[in-house]
Amino acid sequence: MRSCPRATVKTAAEFLGGPFVFEGEVVHGDKRGRTLGMPTANIVPEERFVVPAHGIYAGWARGHRAAINVGVRPTFKTGRGLLIEAYLLDFDGDLYGETLRVAFAERLRGEERFDSIDALVEQMQNDVERVRHLLPLPAE
């Protein structure tokens, strides 16, 4: 898999004429996000596809704002490979087996390892608040 850390998600959107979109089947993960209060829809990208650099992104999935992680989850030693995990804000449902399209709007930060679960959860909450701020819902 390849990524280009020098290019930004916004630059990619300019070249593509819209946001970079990744699509894949939602698969079962370790269900760790659920235990941390932020269940994620997990997509295992195929080797032949280009993905954004490891990190946390603000984006959209199924019409919901999403906090998206691209990476290997370094805080946990799972032995699993690259995963795209999308936490859909204000969504409650089961997406297993469905095809999910994830649109990347902005990179928030790089992926990092945390010394404690509490520190990870605090950062995840901060990331979600940044997504809410960066991607406001349209006025009705």
mmCIF file with all atom_site columns, C-alpha atoms in Angstrom:
data_model
loop_
_atom_site.group_PDB
_atom_site.id
_atom_site.type_symbol
_atom_site.label_atom_id
_atom_site.label_alt_id
_atom_site.label_comp_id
_atom_site.label_asym_id
_atom_site.label_entity_id
_atom_site.label_seq_id
_atom_site.pdbx_PDB_ins_code
_atom_site.Cartn_x
_atom_site.Cartn_y
_atom_site.Cartn_z
_atom_site.occupancy
_atom_site.B_iso_or_equiv
_atom_site.pdbx_formal_charge
_atom_site.auth_seq_id
_atom_site.auth_comp_id
_atom_site.auth_asym_id
_atom_site.auth_atom_id
_atom_site.pdbx_PDB_model_num
ATOM 1   C CA . MET A 1 1   ? 0.000   0.000  0.000  1.00 0.00 ? 1   MET A CA 1
ATOM 2   C CA . ARG A 1 2   ? 1.233   3.488  -0.764 1.00 0.00 ? 2   ARG A CA 1
ATOM 3   C CA . SER A 1 3   ? 0.585   6.868  0.732  1.00 0.00 ? 3   SER A CA 1
ATOM 4   C CA . CYS A 1 4   ? 2.028   10.291 0.035  1.00 0.00 ? 4   CYS A CA 1
ATOM 5   C CA . PRO A 1 5   ? 2.536   12.154 3.328  1.00 0.00 ? 5   PRO A CA 1
ATOM 6   C CA . ARG A 1 6   ? 3.484   15.422 1.582  1.00 0.00 ? 6   ARG A CA 1
ATOM 7   C CA . ALA A 1 7   ? 0.150   15.742 -0.205 1.00 0.00 ? 7   ALA A CA 1
ATOM 8   C CA . THR A 1 8   ? -2.823  16.916 1.835  1.00 0.00 ? 8   THR A CA 1
ATOM 9   C CA . VAL A 1 9   ? -6.364  15.645 1.723  1.00 0.00 ? 9   VAL A CA 1
ATOM 10  C CA . LYS A 1 10  ? -7.438  19.093 0.523  1.00 0.00 ? 10  LYS A CA 1
ATOM 11  C CA . THR A 1 11  ? -4.887  18.994 -2.310 1.00 0.00 ? 11  THR A CA 1
ATOM 12  C CA . ALA A 1 12  ? -6.141  15.559 -3.322 1.00 0.00 ? 12  ALA A CA 1
ATOM 13  C CA . ALA A 1 13  ? -9.700  16.901 -3.376 1.00 0.00 ? 13  ALA A CA 1
ATOM 14  C CA . GLU A 1 14  ? -8.624  19.737 -5.693 1.00 0.00 ? 14  GLU A CA 1
ATOM 15  C CA . PHE A 1 15  ? -7.063  17.283 -8.147 1.00 0.00 ? 15  PHE A CA 1
ATOM 16  C CA . LEU A 1 16  ? -9.941  14.810 -7.883 1.00 0.00 ? 16  LEU A CA 1
ATOM 17  C CA . GLY A 1 17  ? -12.691 17.419 -8.153 1.00 0.00 ? 17  GLY A CA 1
ATOM 18  C CA . GLY A 1 18  ? -14.105 16.211 -4.818 1.00 0.00 ? 18  GLY A CA 1
ATOM 19  C CA . PRO A 1 19  ? -13.022 14.496 -1.630 1.00 0.00 ? 19  PRO A CA 1
ATOM 20  C CA . PHE A 1 20  ? -10.866 11.374 -1.653 1.00 0.00 ? 20  PHE A CA 1
ATOM 21  C CA . VAL A 1 21  ? -13.300 8.507  -1.098 1.00 0.00 ? 21  VAL A CA 1
ATOM 22  C CA . PHE A 1 22  ? -12.512 5.012  0.071  1.00 0.00 ? 22  PHE A CA 1
ATOM 23  C CA . GLU A 1 23  ? -15.053 2.225  -0.108 1.00 0.00 ? 23  GLU A CA 1
ATOM 24  C CA . GLY A 1 24  ? -15.071 -1.254 1.366  1.00 0.00 ? 24  GLY A CA 1
ATOM 25  C CA . GLU A 1 25  ? -16.993 -3.874 3.263  1.00 0.00 ? 25  GLU A CA 1
ATOM 26  C CA . VAL A 1 26  ? -17.449 -3.299 6.990  1.00 0.00 ? 26  VAL A CA 1
ATOM 27  C CA . VAL A 1 27  ? -15.811 -6.196 8.832  1.00 0.00 ? 27  VAL A CA 1
ATOM 28  C CA . HIS A 1 28  ? -15.623 -7.281 12.448 1.00 0.00 ? 28  HIS A CA 1
ATOM 29  C CA . GLY A 1 29  ? -12.662 -5.913 14.355 1.00 0.00 ? 29  GLY A CA 1
ATOM 30  C CA . ASP A 1 30  ? -11.547 -6.384 17.934 1.00 0.00 ? 30  ASP A CA 1
ATOM 31  C CA . LYS A 1 31  ? -14.670 -4.487 19.124 1.00 0.00 ? 31  LYS A CA 1
ATOM 32  C CA . ARG A 1 32  ? -12.354 -2.284 21.176 1.00 0.00 ? 32  ARG A CA 1
ATOM 33  C CA . GLY A 1 33  ? -13.928 0.977  19.979 1.00 0.00 ? 33  GLY A CA 1
ATOM 34  C CA . ARG A 1 34  ? -17.248 -0.174 21.378 1.00 0.00 ? 34  ARG A CA 1
ATOM 35  C CA . THR A 1 35  ? -15.691 -0.761 24.816 1.00 0.00 ? 35  THR A CA 1
ATOM 36  C CA . LEU A 1 36  ? -14.089 2.710  24.641 1.00 0.00 ? 36  LEU A CA 1
ATOM 37  C CA . GLY A 1 37  ? -17.440 4.366  23.895 1.00 0.00 ? 37  GLY A CA 1
ATOM 38  C CA . MET A 1 38  ? -16.780 4.946  20.187 1.00 0.00 ? 38  MET A CA 1
ATOM 39  C CA . PRO A 1 39  ? -17.752 1.968  18.048 1.00 0.00 ? 39  PRO A CA 1
ATOM 40  C CA . THR A 1 40  ? -16.120 2.038  14.637 1.00 0.00 ? 40  THR A CA 1
ATOM 41  C CA . ALA A 1 41  ? -16.950 0.626  11.233 1.00 0.00 ? 41  ALA A CA 1
ATOM 42  C CA . ASN A 1 42  ? -13.813 -1.195 10.092 1.00 0.00 ? 42  ASN A CA 1
ATOM 43  C CA . ILE A 1 43  ? -12.595 -1.612 6.520  1.00 0.00 ? 43  ILE A CA 1
ATOM 44  C CA . VAL A 1 44  ? -9.532  -3.671 5.612  1.00 0.00 ? 44  VAL A CA 1
ATOM 45  C CA . PRO A 1 45  ? -8.071  -1.999 2.507  1.00 0.00 ? 45  PRO A CA 1
ATOM 46  C CA . GLU A 1 46  ? -6.829  -4.211 -0.274 1.00 0.00 ? 46  GLU A CA 1
ATOM 47  C CA . GLU A 1 47  ? -3.077  -4.076 -0.952 1.00 0.00 ? 47  GLU A CA 1
ATOM 48  C CA . ARG A 1 48  ? -3.618  -2.715 -4.462 1.00 0.00 ? 48  ARG A CA 1
ATOM 49  C CA . PHE A 1 49  ? -5.385  0.445  -3.258 1.00 0.00 ? 49  PHE A CA 1
ATOM 50  C CA . VAL A 1 50  ? -3.809  3.745  -2.288 1.00 0.00 ? 50  VAL A CA 1
ATOM 51  C CA . VAL A 1 51  ? -4.835  5.007  1.144  1.00 0.00 ? 51  VAL A CA 1
ATOM 52  C CA . PRO A 1 52  ? -4.195  8.257  3.002  1.00 0.00 ? 52  PRO A CA 1
ATOM 53  C CA . ALA A 1 53  ? -1.190  8.415  5.327  1.00 0.00 ? 53  ALA A CA 1
ATOM 54  C CA . HIS A 1 54  ? -1.592  6.916  8.796  1.00 0.00 ? 54  HIS A CA 1
ATOM 55  C CA . GLY A 1 55  ? -3.457  9.351  10.983 1.00 0.00 ? 55  GLY A CA 1
ATOM 56  C CA . ILE A 1 56  ? -6.761  10.703 12.162 1.00 0.00 ? 56  ILE A CA 1
ATOM 57  C CA . TYR A 1 57  ? -9.103  12.455 9.721  1.00 0.00 ? 57  TYR A CA 1
ATOM 58  C CA . ALA A 1 58  ? -12.362 14.362 9.707  1.00 0.00 ? 58  ALA A CA 1
ATOM 59  C CA . GLY A 1 59  ? -14.739 13.120 7.061  1.00 0.00 ? 59  GLY A CA 1
ATOM 60  C CA . TRP A 1 60  ? -18.130 11.779 6.127  1.00 0.00 ? 60  TRP A CA 1
ATOM 61  C CA . ALA A 1 61  ? -19.728 8.334  5.990  1.00 0.00 ? 61  ALA A CA 1
ATOM 62  C CA . ARG A 1 62  ? -23.376 7.525  5.238  1.00 0.00 ? 62  ARG A CA 1
ATOM 63  C CA . GLY A 1 63  ? -24.294 11.207 5.574  1.00 0.00 ? 63  GLY A CA 1
ATOM 64  C CA . HIS A 1 64  ? -22.783 11.434 9.063  1.00 0.00 ? 64  HIS A CA 1
ATOM 65  C CA . ARG A 1 65  ? -19.703 13.301 10.181 1.00 0.00 ? 65  ARG A CA 1
ATOM 66  C CA . ALA A 1 66  ? -16.964 10.793 10.954 1.00 0.00 ? 66  ALA A CA 1
ATOM 67  C CA . ALA A 1 67  ? -13.698 10.614 12.860 1.00 0.00 ? 67  ALA A CA 1
ATOM 68  C CA . ILE A 1 68  ? -11.545 8.274  10.785 1.00 0.00 ? 68  ILE A CA 1
ATOM 69  C CA . ASN A 1 69  ? -8.377  6.440  11.761 1.00 0.00 ? 69  ASN A CA 1
ATOM 70  C CA . VAL A 1 70  ? -6.061  5.063  9.090  1.00 0.00 ? 70  VAL A CA 1
ATOM 71  C CA . GLY A 1 71  ? -3.347  2.916  10.575 1.00 0.00 ? 71  GLY A CA 1
ATOM 72  C CA . VAL A 1 72  ? -2.276  0.015  12.707 1.00 0.00 ? 72  VAL A CA 1
ATOM 73  C CA . ARG A 1 73  ? -3.488  1.068  16.188 1.00 0.00 ? 73  ARG A CA 1
ATOM 74  C CA . PRO A 1 74  ? -0.044  1.281  17.871 1.00 0.00 ? 74  PRO A CA 1
ATOM 75  C CA . THR A 1 75  ? -1.445  1.537  21.417 1.00 0.00 ? 75  THR A CA 1
ATOM 76  C CA . PHE A 1 76  ? -2.619  -2.080 21.125 1.00 0.00 ? 76  PHE A CA 1
ATOM 77  C CA . LYS A 1 77  ? -0.396  -4.956 20.072 1.00 0.00 ? 77  LYS A CA 1
ATOM 78  C CA . THR A 1 78  ? -2.863  -6.921 17.978 1.00 0.00 ? 78  THR A CA 1
ATOM 79  C CA . GLY A 1 79  ? -0.657  -8.153 15.162 1.00 0.00 ? 79  GLY A CA 1
ATOM 80  C CA . ARG A 1 80  ? -3.314  -6.957 12.734 1.00 0.00 ? 80  ARG A CA 1
ATOM 81  C CA . GLY A 1 81  ? -2.389  -4.911 9.710  1.00 0.00 ? 81  GLY A CA 1
ATOM 82  C CA . LEU A 1 82  ? -3.637  -1.674 8.221  1.00 0.00 ? 82  LEU A CA 1
ATOM 83  C CA . LEU A 1 83  ? -7.229  -0.763 8.984  1.00 0.00 ? 83  LEU A CA 1
ATOM 84  C CA . ILE A 1 84  ? -9.543  2.138  8.200  1.00 0.00 ? 84  ILE A CA 1
ATOM 85  C CA . GLU A 1 85  ? -11.827 2.746  11.173 1.00 0.00 ? 85  GLU A CA 1
ATOM 86  C CA . ALA A 1 86  ? -14.691 5.221  10.956 1.00 0.00 ? 86  ALA A CA 1
ATOM 87  C CA . TYR A 1 87  ? -16.578 6.446  14.018 1.00 0.00 ? 87  TYR A CA 1
ATOM 88  C CA . LEU A 1 88  ? -19.814 7.882  12.651 1.00 0.00 ? 88  LEU A CA 1
ATOM 89  C CA . LEU A 1 89  ? -20.949 10.718 14.889 1.00 0.00 ? 89  LEU A CA 1
ATOM 90  C CA . ASP A 1 90  ? -24.553 10.566 16.077 1.00 0.00 ? 90  ASP A CA 1
ATOM 91  C CA . PHE A 1 91  ? -25.091 7.149  14.449 1.00 0.00 ? 91  PHE A CA 1
ATOM 92  C CA . ASP A 1 92  ? -26.431 4.039  16.089 1.00 0.00 ? 92  ASP A CA 1
ATOM 93  C CA . GLY A 1 93  ? -26.682 0.954  13.953 1.00 0.00 ? 93  GLY A CA 1
ATOM 94  C CA . ASP A 1 94  ? -25.072 -2.194 12.632 1.00 0.00 ? 94  ASP A CA 1
ATOM 95  C CA . LEU A 1 95  ? -23.054 -1.879 9.410  1.00 0.00 ? 95  LEU A CA 1
ATOM 96  C CA . TYR A 1 96  ? -21.363 -5.312 9.364  1.00 0.00 ? 96  TYR A CA 1
ATOM 97  C CA . GLY A 1 97  ? -21.266 -6.775 5.863  1.00 0.00 ? 97  GLY A CA 1
ATOM 98  C CA . GLU A 1 98  ? -22.404 -3.520 4.238  1.00 0.00 ? 98  GLU A CA 1
ATOM 99  C CA . THR A 1 99  ? -20.332 -1.489 1.804  1.00 0.00 ? 99  THR A CA 1
ATOM 100 C CA . LEU A 1 100 ? -19.302 1.799  3.385  1.00 0.00 ? 100 LEU A CA 1
ATOM 101 C CA . ARG A 1 101 ? -18.028 4.850  1.516  1.00 0.00 ? 101 ARG A CA 1
ATOM 102 C CA . VAL A 1 102 ? -15.784 7.110  3.578  1.00 0.00 ? 102 VAL A CA 1
ATOM 103 C CA . ALA A 1 103 ? -14.985 10.614 2.306  1.00 0.00 ? 103 ALA A CA 1
ATOM 104 C CA . PHE A 1 104 ? -11.883 12.291 3.758  1.00 0.00 ? 104 PHE A CA 1
ATOM 105 C CA . ALA A 1 105 ? -12.226 16.047 4.410  1.00 0.00 ? 105 ALA A CA 1
ATOM 106 C CA . GLU A 1 106 ? -9.205  17.017 6.536  1.00 0.00 ? 106 GLU A CA 1
ATOM 107 C CA . ARG A 1 107 ? -6.275  15.387 8.340  1.00 0.00 ? 107 ARG A CA 1
ATOM 108 C CA . LEU A 1 108 ? -6.332  16.154 12.061 1.00 0.00 ? 108 LEU A CA 1
ATOM 109 C CA . ARG A 1 109 ? -3.085  14.543 13.205 1.00 0.00 ? 109 ARG A CA 1
ATOM 110 C CA . GLY A 1 110 ? -0.760  11.606 12.767 1.00 0.00 ? 110 GLY A CA 1
ATOM 111 C CA . GLU A 1 111 ? -1.341  8.228  14.359 1.00 0.00 ? 111 GLU A CA 1
ATOM 112 C CA . GLU A 1 112 ? 0.352   7.876  17.724 1.00 0.00 ? 112 GLU A CA 1
ATOM 113 C CA . ARG A 1 113 ? 0.859   5.418  20.572 1.00 0.00 ? 113 ARG A CA 1
ATOM 114 C CA . PHE A 1 114 ? -0.596  6.326  23.973 1.00 0.00 ? 114 PHE A CA 1
ATOM 115 C CA . ASP A 1 115 ? 0.766   5.233  27.356 1.00 0.00 ? 115 ASP A CA 1
ATOM 116 C CA . SER A 1 116 ? -2.700  4.552  28.766 1.00 0.00 ? 116 SER A CA 1
ATOM 117 C CA . ILE A 1 117 ? -6.229  3.777  27.635 1.00 0.00 ? 117 ILE A CA 1
ATOM 118 C CA . ASP A 1 118 ? -7.441  6.889  29.486 1.00 0.00 ? 118 ASP A CA 1
ATOM 119 C CA . ALA A 1 119 ? -5.052  9.099  27.479 1.00 0.00 ? 119 ALA A CA 1
ATOM 120 C CA . LEU A 1 120 ? -6.235  7.461  24.244 1.00 0.00 ? 120 LEU A CA 1
ATOM 121 C CA . VAL A 1 121 ? -9.921  7.954  25.099 1.00 0.00 ? 121 VAL A CA 1
ATOM 122 C CA . GLU A 1 122 ? -9.296  11.602 26.020 1.00 0.00 ? 122 GLU A CA 1
ATOM 123 C CA . GLN A 1 123 ? -7.568  12.195 22.668 1.00 0.00 ? 123 GLN A CA 1
ATOM 124 C CA . MET A 1 124 ? -10.355 10.372 20.800 1.00 0.00 ? 124 MET A CA 1
ATOM 125 C CA . GLN A 1 125 ? -12.922 12.644 22.475 1.00 0.00 ? 125 GLN A CA 1
ATOM 126 C CA . ASN A 1 126 ? -10.855 15.696 21.480 1.00 0.00 ? 126 ASN A CA 1
ATOM 127 C CA . ASP A 1 127 ? -10.670 14.395 17.895 1.00 0.00 ? 127 ASP A CA 1
ATOM 128 C CA . VAL A 1 128 ? -14.450 13.940 17.769 1.00 0.00 ? 128 VAL A CA 1
ATOM 129 C CA . GLU A 1 129 ? -14.985 17.493 19.032 1.00 0.00 ? 129 GLU A CA 1
ATOM 130 C CA . ARG A 1 130 ? -12.635 18.782 16.322 1.00 0.00 ? 130 ARG A CA 1
ATOM 131 C CA . VAL A 1 131 ? -14.649 16.883 13.711 1.00 0.00 ? 131 VAL A CA 1
ATOM 132 C CA . ARG A 1 132 ? -17.867 18.463 15.037 1.00 0.00 ? 132 ARG A CA 1
ATOM 133 C CA . HIS A 1 133 ? -16.253 21.904 14.810 1.00 0.00 ? 133 HIS A CA 1
ATOM 134 C CA . LEU A 1 134 ? -14.652 21.423 11.366 1.00 0.00 ? 134 LEU A CA 1
ATOM 135 C CA . LEU A 1 135 ? -17.658 19.806 9.708  1.00 0.00 ? 135 LEU A CA 1
ATOM 136 C CA . PRO A 1 136 ? -20.779 21.548 11.008 1.00 0.00 ? 136 PRO A CA 1
ATOM 137 C CA . LEU A 1 137 ? -24.100 20.106 9.964  1.00 0.00 ? 137 LEU A CA 1
ATOM 138 C CA . PRO A 1 138 ? -25.999 22.125 7.375  1.00 0.00 ? 138 PRO A CA 1
ATOM 139 C CA . ALA A 1 139 ? -28.718 24.380 8.771  1.00 0.00 ? 139 ALA A CA 1
ATOM 140 C CA . GLU A 1 140 ? -32.223 23.082 8.300  1.00 0.00 ? 140 GLU A CA 1
#
